[in-house]
């Protein structure tokens, strides 16, 4: 029996300007959450579980060590082993977190993001209420969810020339296949890179050309 074909809609990532608009209309308590998720590519559960001890400002890294599962307010282990990861901390995220922590010091349990009662957010309260209201206020497509900030992160890295393998590691995927199938269409410059790579290798002054001559010239020759 042949299964029906499923065509997944192409991801249309948010632009930097759209993410800024979204962050600007967020309540002050939640402003840095948008910047952090967009700048680190976190899943929503990873974002909600982020603690002060997970952010190394001097080392410029952020570590994903726990998550908060849907319907829960307590931390559990990440969904997969590859979800445990250390991510480069961009300056824009570091600045947003530093300002946030000056206004809202970490909770007793180290939580960076928490409600006015001092408890971590639930997925539904943050995603379906706070985030959704900000999406409407920013005039973004109504179907925009926190996961779109993860798409934004991946698209920015790929368009900047980051390798698919590196992007998969940053996102906490097991392999690069999911990145290729989800974001492959966001790599419009790959054709130009291919042309330039071959032309550069075949250039008379290229070191690659000399290496190719050495390797090809040695094929089939008997050792002296």
Coordinates of C-alpha atoms in Angstrom, one line a residue:
X1 CA 0.0 0.0 0.0
X2 CA 1.4 3.4 -1.0
X3 CA 1.2 6.1 1.6
X4 CA 0.0 9.5 0.6
X5 CA 2.6 12.2 0.0
X6 CA 2.9 14.9 2.6
X7 CA 4.3 18.2 1.4
X8 CA 5.5 20.3 4.3
X9 CA 4.9 24.0 3.9
X10 CA 8.1 26.0 3.4
X11 CA 9.3 27.9 6.4
X12 CA 9.1 31.7 6.0
X13 CA 11.3 33.1 8.8
X14 CA 10.7 36.3 10.6
X15 CA 13.1 39.1 9.7
X16 CA 15.2 40.9 12.2
X17 CA 12.9 43.9 12.0
X18 CA 9.9 41.7 12.8
X19 CA 11.6 40.2 15.8
X20 CA 12.5 43.7 17.1
X21 CA 8.9 44.8 16.7
X22 CA 7.7 41.7 18.6
X23 CA 10.2 42.3 21.4
X24 CA 9.2 46.0 21.6
X25 CA 5.5 45.3 22.2
X26 CA 6.2 42.6 24.8
X27 CA 5.7 43.5 28.5
X28 CA 9.0 44.6 30.0
X29 CA 9.2 41.4 32.0
X30 CA 9.1 39.4 28.7
X31 CA 11.1 41.6 26.4
X32 CA 14.4 39.7 26.8
X33 CA 12.6 36.4 26.2
X34 CA 12.1 37.2 22.6
X35 CA 15.7 38.4 22.0
X36 CA 17.1 35.3 23.9
X37 CA 15.0 32.8 21.9
X38 CA 15.8 34.5 18.6
X39 CA 19.5 34.8 19.4
X40 CA 20.0 31.3 20.8
X41 CA 17.5 29.3 18.8
X42 CA 16.0 27.7 21.9
X43 CA 12.9 25.6 22.0
X44 CA 10.2 27.2 24.2
X45 CA 10.7 24.7 27.0
X46 CA 14.5 25.4 27.0
X47 CA 13.8 29.1 27.1
X48 CA 11.4 28.9 30.0
X49 CA 13.9 26.7 32.0
X50 CA 16.9 29.0 31.5
X51 CA 18.7 29.8 34.7
X52 CA 21.4 32.4 35.6
X53 CA 23.9 29.6 36.0
X54 CA 23.3 28.5 32.4
X55 CA 24.7 31.8 31.1
X56 CA 28.4 32.4 31.1
X57 CA 28.9 36.1 30.3
X58 CA 32.7 36.0 30.5
X59 CA 32.9 32.8 28.3
X60 CA 30.2 34.2 26.0
X61 CA 28.2 30.9 26.0
X62 CA 24.8 29.7 27.1
X63 CA 24.1 26.1 28.1
X64 CA 20.9 24.1 27.6
X65 CA 20.8 21.8 30.6
X66 CA 17.1 21.4 31.4
X67 CA 13.7 22.1 29.9
X68 CA 10.1 22.7 31.1
X69 CA 7.7 20.3 29.5
X70 CA 4.2 21.4 28.3
X71 CA 1.8 21.5 31.2
X72 CA 4.6 21.5 33.7
X73 CA 6.4 24.2 35.8
X74 CA 9.3 22.1 37.0
X75 CA 12.5 21.3 35.2
X76 CA 13.3 18.0 33.6
X77 CA 16.1 16.6 31.4
X78 CA 16.2 17.8 27.8
X79 CA 14.2 15.8 25.2
X80 CA 17.3 14.1 23.7
X81 CA 21.0 13.8 24.5
X82 CA 21.8 16.1 21.7
X83 CA 19.5 18.7 23.2
X84 CA 22.1 19.2 25.9
X85 CA 24.4 21.7 24.3
X86 CA 26.4 24.9 24.7
X87 CA 25.6 27.7 22.4
X88 CA 27.7 30.8 21.5
X89 CA 26.3 33.8 23.3
X90 CA 25.8 36.8 20.9
X91 CA 26.4 40.2 22.3
X92 CA 22.8 41.3 21.5
X93 CA 21.5 38.5 23.8
X94 CA 24.1 39.2 26.5
X95 CA 23.0 42.8 26.6
X96 CA 19.3 41.9 26.7
X97 CA 19.9 39.5 29.5
X98 CA 22.1 41.9 31.5
X99 CA 19.4 44.6 31.4
X100 CA 16.7 42.0 32.2
X101 CA 18.6 40.8 35.2
X102 CA 19.1 44.3 36.5
X103 CA 15.3 44.8 36.4
X104 CA 14.3 41.3 37.4
X105 CA 17.0 39.5 39.4
X106 CA 17.0 35.7 39.1
X107 CA 14.4 33.9 41.2
X108 CA 15.3 31.8 44.2
X109 CA 15.8 28.7 42.0
X110 CA 17.9 30.7 39.5
X111 CA 15.2 31.2 36.9
X112 CA 15.8 34.1 34.6
X113 CA 12.2 34.3 33.4
X114 CA 9.4 34.0 35.8
X115 CA 5.9 35.3 36.6
X116 CA 5.2 38.1 39.1
X117 CA 4.6 35.3 41.6
X118 CA 8.2 34.1 41.2
X119 CA 7.3 30.9 39.4
X120 CA 8.4 29.7 35.9
X121 CA 6.0 30.2 33.0
X122 CA 3.9 27.4 31.6
X123 CA 4.0 26.8 27.8
X124 CA 0.4 27.7 27.3
X125 CA 0.4 30.8 29.5
X126 CA 3.5 32.3 27.8
X127 CA 2.9 31.0 24.2
X128 CA -0.9 31.2 23.9
X129 CA -1.4 34.4 25.9
X130 CA 1.6 36.7 26.4
X131 CA 3.3 35.9 23.1
X132 CA 0.1 35.7 21.1
X133 CA -1.1 39.1 22.3
X134 CA 2.3 40.6 21.3
X135 CA 2.0 39.0 17.8
X136 CA -1.3 40.8 17.3
X137 CA 0.1 44.1 18.7
X138 CA 3.1 43.9 16.4
X139 CA 1.0 43.2 13.3
X140 CA 2.7 39.9 12.6
X141 CA 1.0 36.9 10.9
X142 CA -1.5 35.5 13.3
X143 CA -0.1 32.0 13.0
X144 CA 3.3 33.2 14.5
X145 CA 4.4 31.2 17.5
X146 CA 7.5 31.1 19.7
X147 CA 8.9 28.3 17.5
X148 CA 9.2 30.9 14.7
X149 CA 12.0 32.5 16.6
X150 CA 13.9 29.2 16.4
X151 CA 13.3 29.3 12.6
X152 CA 14.6 32.9 12.6
X153 CA 17.8 31.8 14.3
X154 CA 18.4 28.9 11.9
X155 CA 17.8 31.1 8.8
X156 CA 20.2 33.8 10.0
X157 CA 23.0 31.3 10.5
X158 CA 22.5 29.7 7.1
X159 CA 22.2 32.9 5.2
X160 CA 25.5 34.0 6.9
X161 CA 27.2 30.9 5.5
X162 CA 27.2 28.7 8.7
X163 CA 27.5 25.0 7.9
X164 CA 24.4 22.8 8.1
X165 CA 26.2 20.6 10.6
X166 CA 27.0 23.5 12.8
X167 CA 23.4 24.8 12.6
X168 CA 22.1 21.3 13.6
X169 CA 24.4 21.3 16.6
X170 CA 23.2 24.7 17.7
X171 CA 19.6 23.7 17.4
X172 CA 20.2 20.4 19.3
X173 CA 19.2 18.1 16.3
X174 CA 20.6 14.6 16.0
X175 CA 21.8 15.2 12.5
X176 CA 21.8 17.7 9.7
X177 CA 19.0 16.0 7.6
X178 CA 16.2 17.9 9.4
X179 CA 18.0 21.2 8.9
X180 CA 18.3 20.5 5.2
X181 CA 14.7 19.4 4.8
X182 CA 13.4 22.4 6.7
X183 CA 15.7 25.2 5.7
X184 CA 17.4 24.1 2.5
X185 CA 15.4 26.6 0.5
X186 CA 16.9 29.4 2.6
X187 CA 20.3 28.9 1.1
X188 CA 20.0 30.9 -2.2
X189 CA 23.7 31.6 -2.5
X190 CA 24.8 28.0 -2.6
X191 CA 25.0 28.1 -6.5
X192 CA 27.4 31.0 -6.4
X193 CA 29.5 29.4 -3.7
X194 CA 29.7 26.3 -5.9
X195 CA 30.8 28.2 -8.9
X196 CA 33.3 30.2 -7.0
X197 CA 34.8 27.1 -5.3
X198 CA 35.3 25.3 -8.6
X199 CA 36.7 28.4 -10.4
X200 CA 39.0 29.1 -7.5
X201 CA 40.3 25.6 -7.5
X202 CA 41.0 25.6 -11.3
X203 CA 42.6 29.0 -11.2
X204 CA 46.2 28.9 -12.5
X205 CA 47.5 30.5 -9.2
X206 CA 45.4 28.2 -7.0
X207 CA 47.1 26.0 -4.4
X208 CA 44.2 23.6 -5.0
X209 CA 45.3 23.3 -8.6
X210 CA 48.9 22.4 -7.6
X211 CA 47.5 19.8 -5.2
X212 CA 45.3 18.3 -7.8
X213 CA 48.2 18.1 -10.3
X214 CA 50.3 16.3 -7.7
X215 CA 47.6 13.8 -6.8
X216 CA 46.4 13.1 -10.3
X217 CA 50.0 13.0 -11.6
X218 CA 50.8 10.3 -9.0
X219 CA 47.9 8.0 -9.9
X220 CA 49.0 4.9 -11.7
X221 CA 52.7 5.6 -11.2
X222 CA 54.8 2.8 -9.7
X223 CA 56.5 3.7 -6.6
X224 CA 60.2 4.4 -7.0

